[in-house]
Coordinates of C-alpha atoms in Angstrom, one line a residue:
Chain Q
M157 CA 262.6 34.0 255.6
K158 CA 262.0 32.7 259.1
K159 CA 264.8 34.8 260.3
I160 CA 263.5 38.1 258.8
V161 CA 260.1 37.4 260.4
L162 CA 261.9 36.8 263.7
I163 CA 264.0 39.9 263.5
L164 CA 260.9 41.9 262.5
I165 CA 259.0 40.4 265.5
S166 CA 261.7 41.2 268.0
I167 CA 262.1 44.8 266.6
F168 CA 258.4 45.2 267.1
I169 CA 258.5 43.9 270.6
I170 CA 261.4 46.1 271.5
A171 CA 259.9 49.1 269.9
S172 CA 256.6 48.6 271.8
D173 CA 258.6 48.0 275.0
V174 CA 260.3 51.5 274.4
Y175 CA 256.9 53.1 273.9
A176 CA 255.5 51.6 277.0
N177 CA 258.5 52.8 279.0
E178 CA 258.2 56.3 277.7
Q179 CA 254.5 56.4 278.4
N180 CA 254.9 55.2 282.0
S181 CA 257.8 57.6 282.7
L182 CA 255.6 60.5 281.4
K183 CA 252.5 59.4 283.3
K184 CA 254.6 59.2 286.5
H185 CA 256.2 62.7 285.8
F186 CA 252.7 64.0 285.2
I187 CA 251.2 62.6 288.3
D188 CA 254.2 63.8 290.4
T189 CA 253.7 67.3 289.0
I190 CA 250.0 67.2 290.0
D191 CA 251.0 66.0 293.5
K192 CA 253.4 69.0 293.7
I193 CA 250.6 71.3 292.8
I194 CA 248.2 69.9 295.3
I195 CA 250.7 70.2 298.1
V196 CA 251.0 74.0 297.1
V197 CA 247.3 74.4 296.8
K198 CA 246.6 72.9 300.2
D199 CA 249.2 75.0 301.9
T200 CA 246.8 77.6 303.5
N201 CA 249.6 79.6 305.0
L202 CA 250.7 80.7 301.6
E203 CA 249.5 83.9 300.3
K204 CA 247.2 83.5 297.2
I205 CA 249.4 85.6 294.9
K206 CA 252.5 83.7 295.9
R207 CA 250.7 80.4 295.6
N208 CA 249.6 81.0 292.1
T209 CA 253.0 82.1 291.1
K210 CA 254.4 78.9 292.5
I211 CA 251.9 76.9 290.7
I212 CA 252.6 78.5 287.4
D213 CA 256.4 77.9 288.1
I214 CA 255.7 74.2 288.6
L215 CA 253.7 74.0 285.3
T216 CA 255.6 76.0 283.1
P217 CA 258.4 73.4 282.2
M218 CA 255.6 71.0 281.2
F219 CA 253.8 73.5 278.8
D220 CA 255.0 74.7 275.5
F221 CA 253.1 78.0 275.6
T222 CA 255.1 79.3 272.8
L223 CA 254.2 76.6 270.5
M224 CA 250.6 77.0 271.4
G225 CA 250.8 80.7 270.6
K226 CA 252.2 80.0 267.1
L227 CA 249.7 77.1 266.4
S228 CA 246.9 79.3 267.4
L229 CA 247.6 81.6 264.4
G230 CA 247.7 78.9 262.0
K231 CA 248.9 79.9 258.5
K232 CA 248.8 83.6 259.5
W233 CA 252.0 82.9 261.6
K234 CA 254.2 82.6 258.7
Q235 CA 253.2 86.0 257.3
L236 CA 254.3 87.8 260.4
N237 CA 257.6 89.7 260.6
T238 CA 260.0 88.9 263.5
V239 CA 258.9 91.9 265.5
D240 CA 255.3 90.9 265.4
R241 CA 256.2 87.3 266.0
K242 CA 257.9 88.2 269.2
R243 CA 255.2 90.5 270.5
F244 CA 252.5 88.0 269.7
V245 CA 254.2 85.1 271.6
E246 CA 254.8 87.3 274.5
L247 CA 251.2 88.5 274.7
Y248 CA 249.9 84.9 274.2
V249 CA 252.1 83.4 276.8
E250 CA 251.1 86.1 279.3
R251 CA 247.4 85.6 278.5
M252 CA 247.7 81.8 279.1
K253 CA 249.3 82.3 282.4
Q254 CA 246.8 84.9 283.5
S255 CA 244.0 82.7 282.4
Y256 CA 245.5 79.7 284.2
S257 CA 246.0 81.5 287.5
S258 CA 242.5 83.1 287.5
K259 CA 241.2 79.5 287.4
L260 CA 243.6 77.9 289.7
D261 CA 241.8 79.0 292.9
A262 CA 240.9 76.9 295.8
Y263 CA 241.2 73.2 295.5
S264 CA 238.1 71.4 296.7
D265 CA 239.2 67.7 296.8
E266 CA 239.2 67.0 293.2
K267 CA 241.4 64.0 292.2
V268 CA 243.0 63.5 288.9
E269 CA 243.2 59.9 287.5
V270 CA 244.9 59.0 284.3
T271 CA 242.5 56.7 282.5
K272 CA 244.0 56.0 279.2
I273 CA 247.4 56.6 277.4
K274 CA 247.3 56.9 273.6
Q275 CA 250.4 57.3 271.4
A276 CA 249.4 57.9 267.9
K277 CA 253.0 58.7 266.8
K278 CA 256.6 58.3 268.2
N279 CA 256.6 61.8 269.2
R280 CA 253.1 62.2 270.5
I281 CA 251.5 61.0 273.7
E282 CA 248.0 61.8 274.9
L283 CA 247.2 61.4 278.5
I284 CA 243.4 61.0 279.1
T285 CA 242.4 61.8 282.6
D286 CA 239.2 62.2 284.8
L287 CA 239.0 65.3 287.0
V288 CA 236.9 63.7 289.7
Q289 CA 234.9 66.3 291.5
T290 CA 232.3 65.8 294.3
D291 CA 229.3 66.0 292.0
A292 CA 230.8 65.1 288.5
K293 CA 233.5 63.8 286.5
L294 CA 235.3 65.8 283.8
K295 CA 237.3 64.2 281.0
I296 CA 240.4 66.3 280.4
S297 CA 243.0 65.1 277.9
Y298 CA 246.6 66.5 277.7
K299 CA 248.4 66.3 274.4
F300 CA 252.2 66.0 274.7
Y301 CA 254.8 66.1 272.0
K302 CA 258.5 65.5 272.1
P303 CA 260.6 68.2 270.5
K304 CA 263.5 66.9 268.3
K305 CA 265.9 68.9 270.3
A306 CA 265.2 69.2 274.2
K307 CA 264.4 72.8 275.0
K308 CA 266.2 74.8 277.7
D309 CA 264.3 74.8 281.0
K310 CA 261.7 72.4 279.6
D311 CA 260.7 68.9 280.1
T312 CA 261.3 66.2 277.4
W313 CA 257.6 65.9 276.5
L314 CA 255.7 69.1 276.3
I315 CA 251.9 69.8 276.4
Y316 CA 250.7 71.6 273.3
D317 CA 247.0 71.2 273.8
V318 CA 244.4 70.5 276.5
V319 CA 241.1 69.1 275.6
I320 CA 238.2 69.5 278.1
S321 CA 235.1 67.4 277.5
G322 CA 236.0 67.3 273.8
V323 CA 236.7 71.0 273.6
S324 CA 240.3 71.9 272.6
I325 CA 241.7 75.1 274.1
L326 CA 244.0 75.5 271.1
K327 CA 241.3 75.0 268.5
T328 CA 239.0 77.4 270.3
D329 CA 241.7 80.0 270.3
K330 CA 242.5 79.4 266.8
A331 CA 239.0 79.7 265.6
Q332 CA 238.6 83.0 267.5
F333 CA 241.8 84.4 266.2
R334 CA 240.9 83.5 262.7
E335 CA 237.4 85.0 262.8
F336 CA 238.9 88.2 264.4
L337 CA 241.6 88.5 261.8
Q338 CA 239.0 88.4 259.0
T339 CA 237.9 91.9 259.8
N340 CA 240.8 93.1 261.9
T341 CA 244.6 93.4 261.6
I342 CA 247.0 91.6 263.6
E343 CA 247.9 94.6 265.5
E344 CA 244.4 95.0 266.6
L345 CA 244.4 91.3 267.8
M346 CA 247.5 92.0 269.8
D347 CA 246.0 95.1 271.2
Q348 CA 242.9 93.1 272.2
L349 CA 245.3 90.5 273.9
A350 CA 247.1 93.2 275.7
K351 CA 244.0 94.6 277.2
K352 CA 243.0 91.4 278.9
Chain I
M695 CA 221.0 72.0 276.8
R696 CA 221.4 71.8 280.5
Y697 CA 224.6 70.0 279.9
F698 CA 226.0 72.7 277.8
Y699 CA 226.0 75.0 280.8
R700 CA 227.8 72.3 282.8
I701 CA 230.6 72.3 280.3
L702 CA 230.5 76.0 279.9
F703 CA 231.0 76.5 283.5
C704 CA 233.7 73.8 283.7
L705 CA 235.7 74.8 280.8
F706 CA 237.6 77.4 282.8
I707 CA 239.2 74.6 284.8
V708 CA 242.2 74.4 282.5
S709 CA 244.0 73.3 285.5
F710 CA 245.1 70.3 287.4
A711 CA 243.5 71.5 290.6
G712 CA 240.0 72.9 291.0
C713 CA 238.1 76.1 291.1
S714 CA 236.3 78.4 293.2
N715 CA 236.1 82.2 293.3
K716 CA 238.2 83.0 296.2
V717 CA 241.0 84.8 294.5
E718 CA 240.8 87.5 291.8
P719 CA 244.1 87.4 290.2
T720 CA 246.0 90.7 289.7
Q721 CA 248.7 91.6 287.2
S722 CA 251.4 91.2 289.8
N723 CA 250.6 87.4 290.0
I724 CA 252.6 86.9 287.0
K725 CA 256.2 87.2 286.5
P726 CA 257.1 89.2 283.5
I727 CA 258.9 87.0 280.9
S728 CA 262.5 87.9 280.7
S729 CA 263.4 89.1 277.2
E730 CA 266.4 86.7 277.5
K731 CA 264.2 83.7 277.6
L732 CA 262.1 85.0 274.8
S733 CA 264.9 85.5 272.6
I734 CA 266.0 82.0 273.2
A735 CA 262.4 80.8 272.3
L736 CA 262.4 82.7 269.2
E737 CA 265.9 81.9 267.9
D738 CA 264.7 78.7 266.5
N739 CA 262.1 80.6 264.5
N740 CA 263.8 79.4 261.3
E741 CA 262.6 77.3 258.3
D742 CA 263.0 74.2 260.5
E743 CA 260.5 75.4 263.0
D744 CA 258.0 76.3 260.3
E745 CA 258.3 73.0 258.8
F746 CA 257.8 71.4 262.2
M747 CA 254.6 73.4 262.7
D748 CA 253.3 71.8 259.6
E749 CA 253.3 68.6 261.4
F750 CA 250.5 70.0 263.6
E751 CA 248.6 71.7 260.8
E752 CA 246.4 68.6 260.1
E753 CA 245.6 67.9 263.7
M754 CA 244.6 71.5 264.3
E755 CA 242.4 71.7 261.2
L756 CA 239.2 73.5 262.2
E757 CA 236.0 72.0 261.3
E758 CA 234.0 74.4 259.2
I759 CA 230.9 75.4 261.0
S760 CA 227.9 76.3 258.9
D761 CA 227.0 79.8 260.0
P762 CA 224.7 81.7 257.7
L763 CA 222.9 83.2 260.5
S764 CA 225.9 84.8 262.2
G765 CA 224.3 88.2 262.1
Y766 CA 221.1 87.2 264.0
N767 CA 223.2 84.9 266.3
R768 CA 225.5 87.7 267.3
V769 CA 222.4 89.9 268.4
M770 CA 221.0 86.9 270.3
T771 CA 224.3 86.1 272.0
N772 CA 224.3 89.7 273.3
F773 CA 220.7 89.4 274.4
N774 CA 221.4 86.1 276.3
D775 CA 224.6 87.5 277.7
G776 CA 222.8 90.6 279.0
L777 CA 219.9 88.5 280.4
F778 CA 222.4 86.5 282.3
E779 CA 224.3 89.4 283.6
Y780 CA 221.4 91.5 284.6
V781 CA 218.6 89.2 285.4
L782 CA 219.6 85.5 285.9
A783 CA 223.0 85.9 287.9
P784 CA 221.7 88.5 290.3
V785 CA 218.5 86.5 291.0
A786 CA 220.7 83.4 291.4
R787 CA 223.1 85.2 293.8
G788 CA 220.1 86.4 295.9
Y789 CA 218.7 82.9 296.1
K790 CA 222.2 81.4 296.8
F791 CA 222.4 83.9 299.8
V792 CA 219.1 82.7 301.3
V793 CA 219.3 78.9 300.6
H794 CA 221.8 76.4 301.9
K795 CA 224.1 74.7 299.6
E796 CA 222.9 71.3 300.5
V797 CA 219.3 72.2 299.7
R798 CA 220.3 73.6 296.3
T799 CA 222.3 70.5 295.5
S800 CA 219.2 68.4 296.4
V801 CA 217.0 70.5 294.2
G802 CA 219.5 69.9 291.3
N803 CA 219.5 66.2 292.1
F804 CA 215.6 66.2 292.0
F805 CA 215.5 67.9 288.7
H806 CA 218.1 65.5 287.3
N807 CA 216.3 62.5 288.4
I808 CA 212.9 63.4 287.1
L809 CA 214.5 63.9 283.6
Y810 CA 215.3 60.2 283.6
P811 CA 212.7 59.5 280.6
I812 CA 214.7 61.7 278.2
R813 CA 218.0 59.8 279.2
L814 CA 216.4 56.4 279.0
I815 CA 214.7 56.9 275.7
N816 CA 217.7 58.2 274.0
N817 CA 220.0 55.6 275.5
L818 CA 217.7 53.0 274.1
L819 CA 217.3 54.6 270.6
Q820 CA 221.1 54.5 270.5
G821 CA 221.1 50.8 271.3
K822 CA 223.0 51.5 274.5
V823 CA 221.6 48.8 276.6
K824 CA 224.1 48.8 279.5
N825 CA 223.7 52.4 279.9
S826 CA 219.9 52.2 279.8
S827 CA 219.8 49.7 282.6
E828 CA 222.3 51.7 284.7
E829 CA 220.1 54.8 284.1
T830 CA 217.1 52.7 285.3
G831 CA 218.9 51.5 288.3
R832 CA 219.8 55.0 289.2
F833 CA 216.3 56.1 288.8
I834 CA 214.9 53.3 291.0
I835 CA 217.6 53.8 293.8
N836 CA 217.4 57.4 293.9
T837 CA 213.5 57.7 293.7
T838 CA 213.3 55.4 296.7
V839 CA 216.4 55.3 298.9
G840 CA 217.2 58.8 297.7
I841 CA 213.8 60.1 298.6
F842 CA 212.2 61.3 295.2
G843 CA 215.5 62.0 293.9
L844 CA 216.8 64.6 296.4
F845 CA 219.9 62.5 297.0
D846 CA 222.1 60.5 294.8
P847 CA 222.9 57.2 296.7
A848 CA 223.2 55.5 293.3
K849 CA 226.4 57.2 292.7
S850 CA 227.8 57.5 296.2
Y851 CA 227.0 54.0 297.3
F852 CA 226.5 51.9 294.1
E853 CA 229.0 53.8 291.8
L854 CA 226.4 54.1 289.0
E855 CA 227.3 57.1 286.9
P856 CA 224.7 59.0 285.0
H857 CA 224.6 58.7 281.2
N858 CA 223.3 61.9 279.7
E859 CA 221.7 61.6 276.4
D860 CA 219.3 63.7 274.3
F861 CA 217.6 63.5 271.0
G862 CA 220.2 65.8 269.3
Q863 CA 222.9 63.2 270.3
T864 CA 220.7 60.3 269.1
L865 CA 220.3 62.1 265.6
G866 CA 224.1 62.7 265.6
F867 CA 224.6 59.2 266.5
Y868 CA 222.8 58.0 263.3
G869 CA 224.8 60.5 261.3
V870 CA 222.6 63.6 261.2
G871 CA 224.7 66.7 260.6
A872 CA 224.6 69.7 263.0
G873 CA 223.2 72.1 260.4
P874 CA 223.5 75.8 260.7
H875 CA 224.5 77.2 264.2
I876 CA 221.6 78.9 265.9
V877 CA 221.6 80.8 269.1
L878 CA 218.2 80.4 270.7
P879 CA 216.8 83.1 273.1
F880 CA 217.1 81.9 276.7
F881 CA 218.5 78.4 275.9
G882 CA 221.8 79.7 274.4
P883 CA 223.9 78.2 271.7
S884 CA 222.4 75.5 269.5
N885 CA 222.1 74.3 266.0
L886 CA 219.3 73.2 263.6
R887 CA 219.6 69.5 264.7
D888 CA 219.8 70.2 268.4
A889 CA 217.0 73.0 268.4
L890 CA 214.5 70.8 266.5
S891 CA 215.4 67.9 269.1
L892 CA 214.2 70.0 271.9
Y893 CA 210.6 69.2 271.0
P894 CA 210.8 65.3 271.0
D895 CA 212.8 65.5 274.2
S896 CA 210.1 67.8 275.7
L897 CA 207.3 65.3 274.9
V898 CA 208.9 62.9 277.5
N899 CA 210.0 65.6 279.9
P900 CA 207.7 65.3 283.0
V901 CA 208.4 68.8 283.9
D902 CA 207.0 70.3 280.6
Y903 CA 203.2 70.6 280.3
H904 CA 201.5 68.8 277.3
K905 CA 197.9 68.4 276.8
N906 CA 196.5 64.9 276.3
R907 CA 199.5 63.3 278.2
S908 CA 198.7 61.2 281.4
Y909 CA 201.8 61.9 283.3
N910 CA 202.1 65.7 283.6
L911 CA 204.0 66.8 286.7
T912 CA 202.5 70.3 286.2
N913 CA 199.0 71.4 285.6
S914 CA 199.6 74.3 283.1
Y915 CA 202.3 75.8 280.7
G916 CA 202.8 78.5 283.3
E917 CA 203.6 76.1 286.1
S918 CA 206.0 74.2 283.9
L919 CA 207.8 77.4 282.8
F920 CA 208.1 78.3 286.5
L921 CA 209.7 75.1 287.4
T922 CA 212.1 75.1 284.4
T923 CA 213.2 78.5 285.3
Y924 CA 213.6 77.6 288.9
D925 CA 215.7 74.7 287.8
K926 CA 217.9 77.0 285.9
V927 CA 218.2 79.6 288.7
N928 CA 219.1 76.8 291.0
F929 CA 221.8 75.4 288.6
V930 CA 223.5 78.9 288.1
S931 CA 223.4 79.4 291.9
L932 CA 225.5 76.4 292.3
H933 CA 227.9 77.6 289.6
D934 CA 228.2 81.4 290.6
G935 CA 230.8 83.2 288.8
E936 CA 232.0 80.6 286.4
Y937 CA 230.5 81.8 283.3
E938 CA 231.8 85.2 283.9
K939 CA 235.4 83.8 284.4
L940 CA 235.1 81.7 281.2
K941 CA 234.0 84.8 279.2
K942 CA 237.3 86.4 280.2
D943 CA 239.0 84.1 277.7
A944 CA 237.0 85.3 274.8
I945 CA 238.3 87.8 272.2
D946 CA 234.8 87.8 270.7
L947 CA 232.1 86.2 272.6
Y948 CA 229.9 84.9 269.9
P949 CA 232.5 82.7 268.0
F950 CA 234.0 81.7 271.2
L951 CA 230.9 80.2 272.6
R952 CA 229.7 78.8 269.1
D953 CA 233.0 76.9 268.7
I954 CA 232.9 75.5 272.3
Y955 CA 229.4 74.4 271.8
E956 CA 229.9 72.7 268.5
Q957 CA 233.1 70.9 269.6
Y958 CA 231.5 69.7 272.8
R959 CA 228.5 68.4 271.0
E960 CA 230.7 66.6 268.5
A961 CA 232.6 64.9 271.4
Q962 CA 229.4 63.9 273.2
I963 CA 228.0 62.3 270.1
K964 CA 231.1 60.2 269.6
E965 CA 231.1 58.9 273.1

């Protein structure tokens, strides 16, 4: 009996240690990525268009935009045929990148601090950060998951949702799409996305 | 409600870095996704992938928002949006052109400081003693050293952060549900709980005019309306162009703003 307890305890300790390691390396990778972005943003010699492209290139391996697109459609996704699926993902990823770069503009001495790390499951980590601006703090949480099979050109841990002051980007999209699809077809939604 | 605009304006920072309005992105910013990459992404679109997606299903479950007034709400959203685009934003831009940023920041600080009673009372009602005392410390420091609240030395030197609370949050704290979503004229998105809460908050708001109250800052309803509007113009001038950018992410503006508002309030109450 004692032995079993001992084994259980040691398994628990080892397991929690593995968790901690994973969390720390993810945190380090995340902060490194931000530092890379800040260097690009601060480089005033760079043309704006080139700068934005560069930043998107740095960010892309960390985000699973494709999964975000799928999840944003919810149950509807399963009803789509392959052609529609492909077109939708393509449009969604494009929109995400567009939206991102339009928001990426000048950097005004904001700092990112990781305040908390949560791991609800083995394959889920949430980094809770403060975006410290001159006049306010903004709580932004980045939700990562670990795919079973590592994806080509992608990190081990991938972001599938960003929550800003309690507002989830993914949920907001999902709610929008669901409401739009109540009165419109998927083709109309895709046309709408293409317009943007 | 002021804070809602803050989040609205900040939501568009879906980025690690910051924001300003120096660049308008063009289509050429973005490299087209090579079809090769896409086919890789879509290859694993098999049963496995669908099953994997179910893992997220629960987490991404949407809270049902009560919305019996959606017809009216849509109309009012368009009204507010037009008001913003054609009245508030141009006025704020003109004002921004004339008045220095430092002055506008101080005006914003002043209004924030003077709304201390709302924050204090709601922190107390929720039993947040530490936050209440920090708010009080901020008010004393900023009113004296910060010259009637024009500056915020409490934050820059004493590292005291503000704790924004309003009566809607207090009710939410005690389990009162949001009720149906209501878009208010001028104020923007709200719900039954938060709309009714405007009145108790107004009773302790020094800027608002109330007869039979000893500490009115203004002498008439007209003056208080003027000050409230000025505060709003000043706020928008400090966040020029941000609402417009956020709006670009909307497929349909009304449900977009509604969902952001409800998610945001839910998070505030939990804090």
